[in-house]
Short mmCIF file of C-alpha atoms in Angstrom, two decimals:
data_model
loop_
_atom_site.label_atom_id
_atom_site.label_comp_id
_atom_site.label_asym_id
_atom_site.label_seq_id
_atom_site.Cartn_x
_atom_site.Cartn_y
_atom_site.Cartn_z
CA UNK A 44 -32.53 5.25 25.16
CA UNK A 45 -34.55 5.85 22.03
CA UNK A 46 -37.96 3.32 21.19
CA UNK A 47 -37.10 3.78 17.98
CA UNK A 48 -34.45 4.87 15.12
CA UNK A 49 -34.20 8.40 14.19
CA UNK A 50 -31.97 10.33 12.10
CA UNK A 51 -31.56 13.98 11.88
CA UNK A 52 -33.43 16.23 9.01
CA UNK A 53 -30.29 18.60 8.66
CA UNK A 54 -27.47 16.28 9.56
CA UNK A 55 -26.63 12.59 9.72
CA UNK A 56 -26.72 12.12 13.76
CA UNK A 57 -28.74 9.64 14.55
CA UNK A 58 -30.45 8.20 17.89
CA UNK A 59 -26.98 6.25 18.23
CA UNK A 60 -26.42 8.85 20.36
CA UNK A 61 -28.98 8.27 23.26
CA UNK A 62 -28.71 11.62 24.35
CA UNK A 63 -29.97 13.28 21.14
CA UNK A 64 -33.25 15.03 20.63
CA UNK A 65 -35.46 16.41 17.83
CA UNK A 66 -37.86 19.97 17.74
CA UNK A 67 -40.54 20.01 15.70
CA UNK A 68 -39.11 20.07 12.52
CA UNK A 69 -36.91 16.88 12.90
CA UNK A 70 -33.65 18.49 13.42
CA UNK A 71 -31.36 17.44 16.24
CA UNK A 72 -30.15 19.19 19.08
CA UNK A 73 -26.64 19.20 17.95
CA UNK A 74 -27.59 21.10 14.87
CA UNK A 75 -29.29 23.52 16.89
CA UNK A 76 -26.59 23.73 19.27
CA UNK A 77 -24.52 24.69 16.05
CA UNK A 78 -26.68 27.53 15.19
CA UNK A 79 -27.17 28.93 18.46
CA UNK A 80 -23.70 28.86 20.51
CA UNK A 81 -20.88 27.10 18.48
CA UNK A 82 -20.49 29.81 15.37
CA UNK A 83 -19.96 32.09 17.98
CA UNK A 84 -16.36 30.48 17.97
CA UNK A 85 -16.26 30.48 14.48
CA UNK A 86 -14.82 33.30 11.91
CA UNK A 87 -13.97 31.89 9.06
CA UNK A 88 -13.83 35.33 7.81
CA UNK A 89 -12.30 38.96 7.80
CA UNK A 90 -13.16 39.17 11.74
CA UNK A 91 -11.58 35.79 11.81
CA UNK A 92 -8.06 37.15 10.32
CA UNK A 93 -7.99 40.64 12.74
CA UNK A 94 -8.18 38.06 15.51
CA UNK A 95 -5.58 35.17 14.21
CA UNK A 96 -3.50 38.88 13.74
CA UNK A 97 -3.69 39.81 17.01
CA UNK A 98 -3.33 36.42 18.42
CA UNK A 99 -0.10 35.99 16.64
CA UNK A 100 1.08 39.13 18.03
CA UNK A 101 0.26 38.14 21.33
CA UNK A 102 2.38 34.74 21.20
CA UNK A 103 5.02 36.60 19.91
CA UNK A 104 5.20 38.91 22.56
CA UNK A 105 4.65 36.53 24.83
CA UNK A 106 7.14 34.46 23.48
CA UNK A 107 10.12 37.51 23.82
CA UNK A 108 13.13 36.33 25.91
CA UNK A 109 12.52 32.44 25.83
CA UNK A 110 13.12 29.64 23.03
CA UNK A 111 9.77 29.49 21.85
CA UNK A 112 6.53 31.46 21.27
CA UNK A 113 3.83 28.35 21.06
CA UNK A 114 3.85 24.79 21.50
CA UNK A 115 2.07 22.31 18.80
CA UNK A 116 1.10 18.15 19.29
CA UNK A 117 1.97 16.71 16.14
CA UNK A 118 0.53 13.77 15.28
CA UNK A 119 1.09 13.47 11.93
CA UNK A 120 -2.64 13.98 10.81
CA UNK A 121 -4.70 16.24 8.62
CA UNK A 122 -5.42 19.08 11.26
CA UNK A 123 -1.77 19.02 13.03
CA UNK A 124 0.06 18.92 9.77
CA UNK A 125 -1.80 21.94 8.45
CA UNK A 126 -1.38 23.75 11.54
CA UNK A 127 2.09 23.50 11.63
CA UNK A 128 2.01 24.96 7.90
CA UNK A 129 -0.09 27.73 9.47
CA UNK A 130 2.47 28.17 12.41
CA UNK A 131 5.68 28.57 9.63
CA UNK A 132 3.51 31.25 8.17
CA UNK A 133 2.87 33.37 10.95
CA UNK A 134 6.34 33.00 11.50
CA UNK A 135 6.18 31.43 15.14
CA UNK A 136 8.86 29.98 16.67
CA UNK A 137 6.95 26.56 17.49
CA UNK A 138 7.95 23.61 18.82
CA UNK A 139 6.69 20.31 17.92
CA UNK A 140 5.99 17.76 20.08
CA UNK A 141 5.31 13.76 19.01
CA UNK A 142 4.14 11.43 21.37
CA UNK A 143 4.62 7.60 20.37
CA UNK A 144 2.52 5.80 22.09
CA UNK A 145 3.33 2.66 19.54
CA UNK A 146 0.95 2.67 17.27
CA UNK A 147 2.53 4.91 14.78
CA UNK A 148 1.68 3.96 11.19
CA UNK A 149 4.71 4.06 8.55
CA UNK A 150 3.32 6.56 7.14
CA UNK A 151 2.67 8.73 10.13
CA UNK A 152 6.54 8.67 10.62
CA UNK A 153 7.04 9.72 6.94
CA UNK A 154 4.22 12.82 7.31
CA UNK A 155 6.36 13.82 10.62
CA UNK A 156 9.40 13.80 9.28
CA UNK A 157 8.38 15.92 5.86
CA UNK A 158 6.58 18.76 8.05
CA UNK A 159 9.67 19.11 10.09
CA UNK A 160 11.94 18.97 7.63
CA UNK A 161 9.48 22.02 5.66
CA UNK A 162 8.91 24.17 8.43
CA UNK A 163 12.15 23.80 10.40
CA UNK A 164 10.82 23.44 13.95
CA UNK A 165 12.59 21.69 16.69
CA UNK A 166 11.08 18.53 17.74
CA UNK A 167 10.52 16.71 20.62
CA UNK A 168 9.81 12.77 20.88
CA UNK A 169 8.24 11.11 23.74
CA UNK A 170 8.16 7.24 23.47
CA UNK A 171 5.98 5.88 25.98
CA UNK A 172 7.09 2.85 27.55
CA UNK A 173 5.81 0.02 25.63
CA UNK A 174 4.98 -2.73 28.31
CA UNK A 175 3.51 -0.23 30.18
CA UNK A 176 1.11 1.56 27.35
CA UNK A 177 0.32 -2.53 26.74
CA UNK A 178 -1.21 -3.36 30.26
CA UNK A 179 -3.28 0.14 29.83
CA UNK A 180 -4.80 -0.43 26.93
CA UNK A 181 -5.56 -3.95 27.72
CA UNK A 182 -6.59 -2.33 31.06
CA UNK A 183 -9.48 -0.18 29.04
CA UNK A 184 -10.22 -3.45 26.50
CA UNK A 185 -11.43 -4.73 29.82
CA UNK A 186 -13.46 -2.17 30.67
CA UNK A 187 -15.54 -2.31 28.54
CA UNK A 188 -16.05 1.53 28.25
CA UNK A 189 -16.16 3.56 24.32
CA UNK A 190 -13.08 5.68 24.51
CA UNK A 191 -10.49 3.32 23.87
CA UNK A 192 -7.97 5.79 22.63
CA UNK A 193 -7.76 7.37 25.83
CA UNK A 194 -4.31 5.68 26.75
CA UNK A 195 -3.08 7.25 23.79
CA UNK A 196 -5.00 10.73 24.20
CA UNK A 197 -4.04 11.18 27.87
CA UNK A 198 -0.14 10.49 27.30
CA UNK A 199 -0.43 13.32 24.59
CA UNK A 200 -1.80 15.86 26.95
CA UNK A 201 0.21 15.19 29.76
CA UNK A 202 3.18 15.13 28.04
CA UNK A 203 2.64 18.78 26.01
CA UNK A 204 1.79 20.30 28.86
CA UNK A 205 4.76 18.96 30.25
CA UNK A 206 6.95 20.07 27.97
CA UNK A 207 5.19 23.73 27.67
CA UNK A 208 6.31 24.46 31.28
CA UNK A 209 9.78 22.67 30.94
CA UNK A 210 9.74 25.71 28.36
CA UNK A 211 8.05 28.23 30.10
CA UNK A 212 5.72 28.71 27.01
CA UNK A 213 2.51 29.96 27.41
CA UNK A 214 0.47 29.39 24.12
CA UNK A 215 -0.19 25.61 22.82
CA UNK A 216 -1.61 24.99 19.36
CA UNK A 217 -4.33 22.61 18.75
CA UNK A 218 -5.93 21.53 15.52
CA UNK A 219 -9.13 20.97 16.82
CA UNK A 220 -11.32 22.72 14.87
CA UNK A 221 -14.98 23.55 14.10
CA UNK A 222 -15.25 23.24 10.70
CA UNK A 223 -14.86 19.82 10.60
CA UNK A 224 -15.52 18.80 14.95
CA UNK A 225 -17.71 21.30 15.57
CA UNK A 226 -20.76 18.23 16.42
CA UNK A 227 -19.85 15.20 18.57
CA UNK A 228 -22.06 13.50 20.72
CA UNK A 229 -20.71 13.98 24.88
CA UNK A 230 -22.82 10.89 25.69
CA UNK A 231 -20.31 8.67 23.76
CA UNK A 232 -17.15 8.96 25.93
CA UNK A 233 -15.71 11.14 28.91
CA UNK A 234 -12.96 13.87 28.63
CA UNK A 235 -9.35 11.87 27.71
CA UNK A 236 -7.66 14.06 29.90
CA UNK A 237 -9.29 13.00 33.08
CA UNK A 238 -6.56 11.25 35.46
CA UNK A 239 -8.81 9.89 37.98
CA UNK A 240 -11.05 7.75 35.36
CA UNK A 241 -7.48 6.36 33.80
CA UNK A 242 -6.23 5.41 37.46
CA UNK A 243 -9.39 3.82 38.67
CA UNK A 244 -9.54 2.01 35.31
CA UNK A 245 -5.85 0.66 35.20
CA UNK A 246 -6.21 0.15 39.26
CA UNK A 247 -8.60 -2.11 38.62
CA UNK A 248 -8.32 -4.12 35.74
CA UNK A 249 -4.13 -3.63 34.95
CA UNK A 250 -1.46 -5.66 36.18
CA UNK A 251 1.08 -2.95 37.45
CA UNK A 252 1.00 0.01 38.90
CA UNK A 253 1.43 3.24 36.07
CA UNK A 254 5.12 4.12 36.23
CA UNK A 255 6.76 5.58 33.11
CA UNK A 256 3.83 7.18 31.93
CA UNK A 257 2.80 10.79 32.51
CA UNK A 258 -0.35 11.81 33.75
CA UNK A 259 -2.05 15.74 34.24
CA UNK A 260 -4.21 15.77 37.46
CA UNK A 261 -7.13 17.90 37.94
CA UNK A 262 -5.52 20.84 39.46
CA UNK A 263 -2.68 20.88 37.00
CA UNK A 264 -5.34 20.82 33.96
CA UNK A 265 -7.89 22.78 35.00
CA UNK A 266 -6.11 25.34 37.88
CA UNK A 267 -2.30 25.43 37.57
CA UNK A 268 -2.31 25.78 33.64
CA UNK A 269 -5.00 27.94 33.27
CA UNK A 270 -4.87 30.29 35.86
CA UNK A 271 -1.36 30.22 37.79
CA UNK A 272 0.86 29.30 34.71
CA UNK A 273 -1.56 31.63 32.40
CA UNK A 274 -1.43 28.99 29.21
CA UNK A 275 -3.88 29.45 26.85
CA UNK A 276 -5.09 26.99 24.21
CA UNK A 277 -4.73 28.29 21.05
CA UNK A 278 -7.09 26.80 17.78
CA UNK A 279 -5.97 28.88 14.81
CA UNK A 280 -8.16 26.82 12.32
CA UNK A 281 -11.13 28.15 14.17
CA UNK A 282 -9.84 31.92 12.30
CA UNK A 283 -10.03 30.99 8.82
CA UNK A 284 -11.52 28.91 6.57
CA UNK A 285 -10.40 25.25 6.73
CA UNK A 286 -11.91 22.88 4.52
CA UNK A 287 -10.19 19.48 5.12
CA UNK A 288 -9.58 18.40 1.64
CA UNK A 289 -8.13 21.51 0.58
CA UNK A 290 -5.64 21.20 3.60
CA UNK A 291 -4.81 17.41 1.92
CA UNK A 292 -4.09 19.04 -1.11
CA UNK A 293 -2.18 21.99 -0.01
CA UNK A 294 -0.30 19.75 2.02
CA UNK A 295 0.78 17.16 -0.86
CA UNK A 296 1.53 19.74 -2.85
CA UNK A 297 3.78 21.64 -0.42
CA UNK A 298 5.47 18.86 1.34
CA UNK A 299 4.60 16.01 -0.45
CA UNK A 300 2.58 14.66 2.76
CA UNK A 301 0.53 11.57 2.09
CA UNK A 302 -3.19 10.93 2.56
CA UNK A 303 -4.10 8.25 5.05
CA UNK A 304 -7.28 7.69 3.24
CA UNK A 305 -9.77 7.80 6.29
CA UNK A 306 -9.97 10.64 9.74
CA UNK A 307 -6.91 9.33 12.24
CA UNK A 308 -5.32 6.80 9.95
CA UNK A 309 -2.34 7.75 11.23
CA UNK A 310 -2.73 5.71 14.87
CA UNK A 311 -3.06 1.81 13.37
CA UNK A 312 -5.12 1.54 17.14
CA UNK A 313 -7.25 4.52 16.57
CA UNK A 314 -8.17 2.93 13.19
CA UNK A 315 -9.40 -0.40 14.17
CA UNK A 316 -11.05 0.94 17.19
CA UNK A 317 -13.07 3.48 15.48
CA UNK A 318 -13.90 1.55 12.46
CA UNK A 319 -14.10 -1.70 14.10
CA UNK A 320 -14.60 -1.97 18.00
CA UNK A 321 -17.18 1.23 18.28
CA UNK A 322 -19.50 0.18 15.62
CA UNK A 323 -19.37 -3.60 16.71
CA UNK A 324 -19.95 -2.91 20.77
CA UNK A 325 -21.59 -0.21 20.91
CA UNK A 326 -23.32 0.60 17.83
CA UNK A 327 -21.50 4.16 17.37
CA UNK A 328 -20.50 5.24 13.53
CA UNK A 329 -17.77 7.86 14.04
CA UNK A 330 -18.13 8.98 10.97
CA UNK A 331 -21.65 10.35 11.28
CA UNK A 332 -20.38 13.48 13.90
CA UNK A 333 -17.78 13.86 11.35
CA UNK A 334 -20.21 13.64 8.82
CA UNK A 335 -22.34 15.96 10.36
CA UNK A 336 -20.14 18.60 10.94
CA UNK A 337 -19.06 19.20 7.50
CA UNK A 338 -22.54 19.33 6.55
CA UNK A 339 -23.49 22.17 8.95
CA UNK A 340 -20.29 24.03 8.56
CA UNK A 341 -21.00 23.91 4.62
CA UNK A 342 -18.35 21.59 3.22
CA UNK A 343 -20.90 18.51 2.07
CA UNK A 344 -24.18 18.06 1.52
CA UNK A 345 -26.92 15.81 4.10
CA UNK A 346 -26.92 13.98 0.40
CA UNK A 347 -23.58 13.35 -0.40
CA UNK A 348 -23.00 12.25 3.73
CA UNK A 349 -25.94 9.59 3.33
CA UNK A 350 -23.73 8.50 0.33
CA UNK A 351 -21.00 8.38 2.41
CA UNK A 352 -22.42 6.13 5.13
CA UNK A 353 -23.36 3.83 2.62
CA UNK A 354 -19.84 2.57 2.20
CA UNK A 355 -18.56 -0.26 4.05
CA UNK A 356 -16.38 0.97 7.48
CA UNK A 357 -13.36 -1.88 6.57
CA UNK A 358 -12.42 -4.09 3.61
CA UNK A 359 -12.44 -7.76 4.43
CA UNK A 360 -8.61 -8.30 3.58
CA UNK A 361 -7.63 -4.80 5.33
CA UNK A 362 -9.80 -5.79 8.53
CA UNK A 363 -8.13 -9.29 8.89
CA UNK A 364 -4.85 -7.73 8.24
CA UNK A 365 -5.28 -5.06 11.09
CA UNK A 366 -7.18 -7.17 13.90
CA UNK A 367 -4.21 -9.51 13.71
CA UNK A 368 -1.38 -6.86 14.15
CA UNK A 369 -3.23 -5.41 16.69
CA UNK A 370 -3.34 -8.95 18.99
CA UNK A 371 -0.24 -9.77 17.85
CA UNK A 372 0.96 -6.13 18.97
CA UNK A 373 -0.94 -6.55 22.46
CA UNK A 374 0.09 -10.17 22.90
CA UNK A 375 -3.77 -11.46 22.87
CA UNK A 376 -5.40 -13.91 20.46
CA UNK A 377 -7.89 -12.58 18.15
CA UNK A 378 -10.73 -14.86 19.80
CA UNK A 379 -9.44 -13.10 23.10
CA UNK A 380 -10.23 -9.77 21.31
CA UNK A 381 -13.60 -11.01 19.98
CA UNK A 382 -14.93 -11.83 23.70
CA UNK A 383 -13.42 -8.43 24.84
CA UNK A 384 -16.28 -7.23 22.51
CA UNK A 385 -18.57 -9.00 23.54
CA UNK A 386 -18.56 -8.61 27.49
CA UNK A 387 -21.35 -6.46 28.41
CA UNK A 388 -20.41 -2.69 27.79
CA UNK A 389 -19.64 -0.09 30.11
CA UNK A 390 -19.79 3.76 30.68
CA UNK A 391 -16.41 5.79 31.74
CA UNK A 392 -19.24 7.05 34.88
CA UNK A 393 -19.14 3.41 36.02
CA UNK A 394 -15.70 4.52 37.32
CA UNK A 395 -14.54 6.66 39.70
CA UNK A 396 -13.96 10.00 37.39
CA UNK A 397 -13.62 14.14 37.31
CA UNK A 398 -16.73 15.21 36.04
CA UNK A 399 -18.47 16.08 39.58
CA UNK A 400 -14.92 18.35 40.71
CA UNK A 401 -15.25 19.77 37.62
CA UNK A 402 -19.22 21.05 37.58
CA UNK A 403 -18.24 22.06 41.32
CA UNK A 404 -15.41 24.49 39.75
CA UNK A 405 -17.52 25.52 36.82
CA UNK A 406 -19.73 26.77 39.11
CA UNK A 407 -17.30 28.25 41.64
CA UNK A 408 -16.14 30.49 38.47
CA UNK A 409 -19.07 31.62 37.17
CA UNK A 410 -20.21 32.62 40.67
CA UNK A 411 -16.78 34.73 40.88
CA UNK A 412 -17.30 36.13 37.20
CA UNK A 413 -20.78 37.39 38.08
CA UNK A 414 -19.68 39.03 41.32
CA UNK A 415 -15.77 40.50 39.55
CA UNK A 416 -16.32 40.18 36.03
CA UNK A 417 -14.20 38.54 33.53
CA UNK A 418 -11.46 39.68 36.17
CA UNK A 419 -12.30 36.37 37.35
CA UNK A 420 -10.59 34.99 34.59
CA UNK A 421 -13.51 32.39 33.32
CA UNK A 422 -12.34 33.04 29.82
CA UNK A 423 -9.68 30.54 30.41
CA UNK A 424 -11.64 28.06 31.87
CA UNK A 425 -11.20 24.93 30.05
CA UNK A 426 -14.77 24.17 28.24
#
């Protein structure tokens, strides 16, 4: 942990993130991290287009003899929505997958319905089992660990994947993107996707065992996918330039989609727990990675992000008006929610979790790729 506060010289991370360090001339490592490995990812440019060309291609051939040539989570956000738009345009026969893990805002629904409706995909709702999501997220409320959307996260992985291989497709389509995720601090939560840290955490604090609810193991994520099934994540905003606000634009103006007005306003959870429970219990300001990456991918200013920060998270009415449909949702009272707060925090590592099988495979493959090569097929090793 830091003795003392310290913010970034490029960027707006800040020692919130007790992992972070400075060089010499008071920039963080994240920034440096940028410079050095992440922009290798990045072509937001002519190279960019050759490769989103010949990616397309590849789906598409790929994609000969079955229903579909690529798979795409839809959540009804900024990212999803626009890749969707950049699916129809490619001409892709995508299908669109919604998980509804009930916290769907109204207008979520609305966003949904308009990008289907526009691009004509076929889509497939999974409701998860309400009672059941209930329990898990209370489950994580109690302990006490940062990633509190990972009930929600974890139902959306399993359940693409899922339906991928129900469908035999090979490609899935994610919005995650550099240009506006290319910095976030690892020492604020573990990977959503890891089974054995949502098991151990339900096993221990939930109140039934986790039936109705999908779950990826190990093996399936990071062997059977990968290497037997040969799927490939796909991030097509990573080939051409994506500037967020421009995508909210383009989007209103070609669908008639609706701004949420702040990142993941589409989950009424993911709202209050980013704007609310992270900053309260453990200190952590989403909106400075955020922040941070639009800065060092050129879309704001360190200036204009300081600005930014200086605006209140919630609005007193708004605040009251969310933290009671959330306990009224989850069948707590608000002072029950308060003291789930305040209960000492917790790392995801205090539970049983993934992370050492997964440095043991890392380095299995890179041993293989140095003896065979990229025959060894690290390339699709999931990072």
């Amino acid at each position: 942990m830091a003795d003392s506060y310290r913010i970034c010289s490029r960027c707006v991370m800040d020692t919130s993130d007790h992992e972070i360090s400075f060089d010499s001339e008071g920039v963080c490592n994240h920034c440096r991290k940028f410079e050095q490995e992440t922009v290798k990812n990045w072509h937001p440019d002519a190279t960019g287009a050759v490769l989103w060309e010949q990616t397309v291609s590849r789906m598409k051939a790929d994609g000969q003899g079955k229903d579909y040539d690529c798979i795409l989570g839809l959540s009804g956000g900024v990212d999803s929505s626009y890749l969707a738009l950049v699916a129809k345009r490619a001409g892709l026969r995508t299908l669109a997958v919604h998980v509804d893990g009930g916290w769907n805002s109204e207008l979520a629904v609305s966003n949904i319905e308009k990008i289907i409706n526009y691009c004509k995909f076929d889509l497939q709702t999974v409701v998860i089992d309400w009672d059941m999501m209930r329990d898990l997220q209370l489950s994580y409320l109690k302990s006490s660990t940062p990633n509190q959307d990972v009930p929600q996260d974890h139902a959306f992985f399993a359940n693409l994947y899922y339906a991928a291989r129900q469908h035999k497709i090979r490609h899935v389509m994610s919005g995650g993107n550099i240009a506006t995720e290319g910095i976030f601090p690892s020492s604020w939560h573990g990977a959503a996707a890891d089974a054995i840290n949502l098991k151990a955490i339900q096993k221990k604090f939930g109140t039934r065992p986790l039936k109705n609810y999908r779950t990826v193991s190990f093996l399936e994520y990071y062997v059977l996918y990968p290497f037997v099934l040969r799927m490939r994540v796909v991030r097509p905003l990573n080939f051409m330039p994506y500037h967020k606000q421009t995508a909210i634009e383009e989007l209103e103006q070609t669908i008639g989609w609706r701004s949420y007005g702040r990142k993941h306003g589409e989950s009424q959870f993911t709202k209050l727990f980013q704007n609310y429970y992270l900053p309260r219990k453990f200190g952590f300001d989403k909106r400075r990675p955020h922040l941070s990456s639009l800065i060092v991918s050129g879309q704001m200013t360190r200036d204009q992000a300081l600005e930014e920060l200086e605006k209140p998270l919630y609005d007193p009415v708004e605040l009251k008006q969310d933290l009671d449909y959330l306990c009224k949702k989850l069948r707590i009272t608000t002072d029950e929610f308060e003291h789930l707060i305040e209960i000492p925090a917790r790392s995801h590592r205090d539970f049983p979790n993934w992370e050492g099988r997964r440095t043991l495979l890392l380095s299995a493959l890179h041993s293989l790729n140095a003896i065979f090569g990229n025959r060894a097929g690290i390339s699709a090793y999931r990072k």
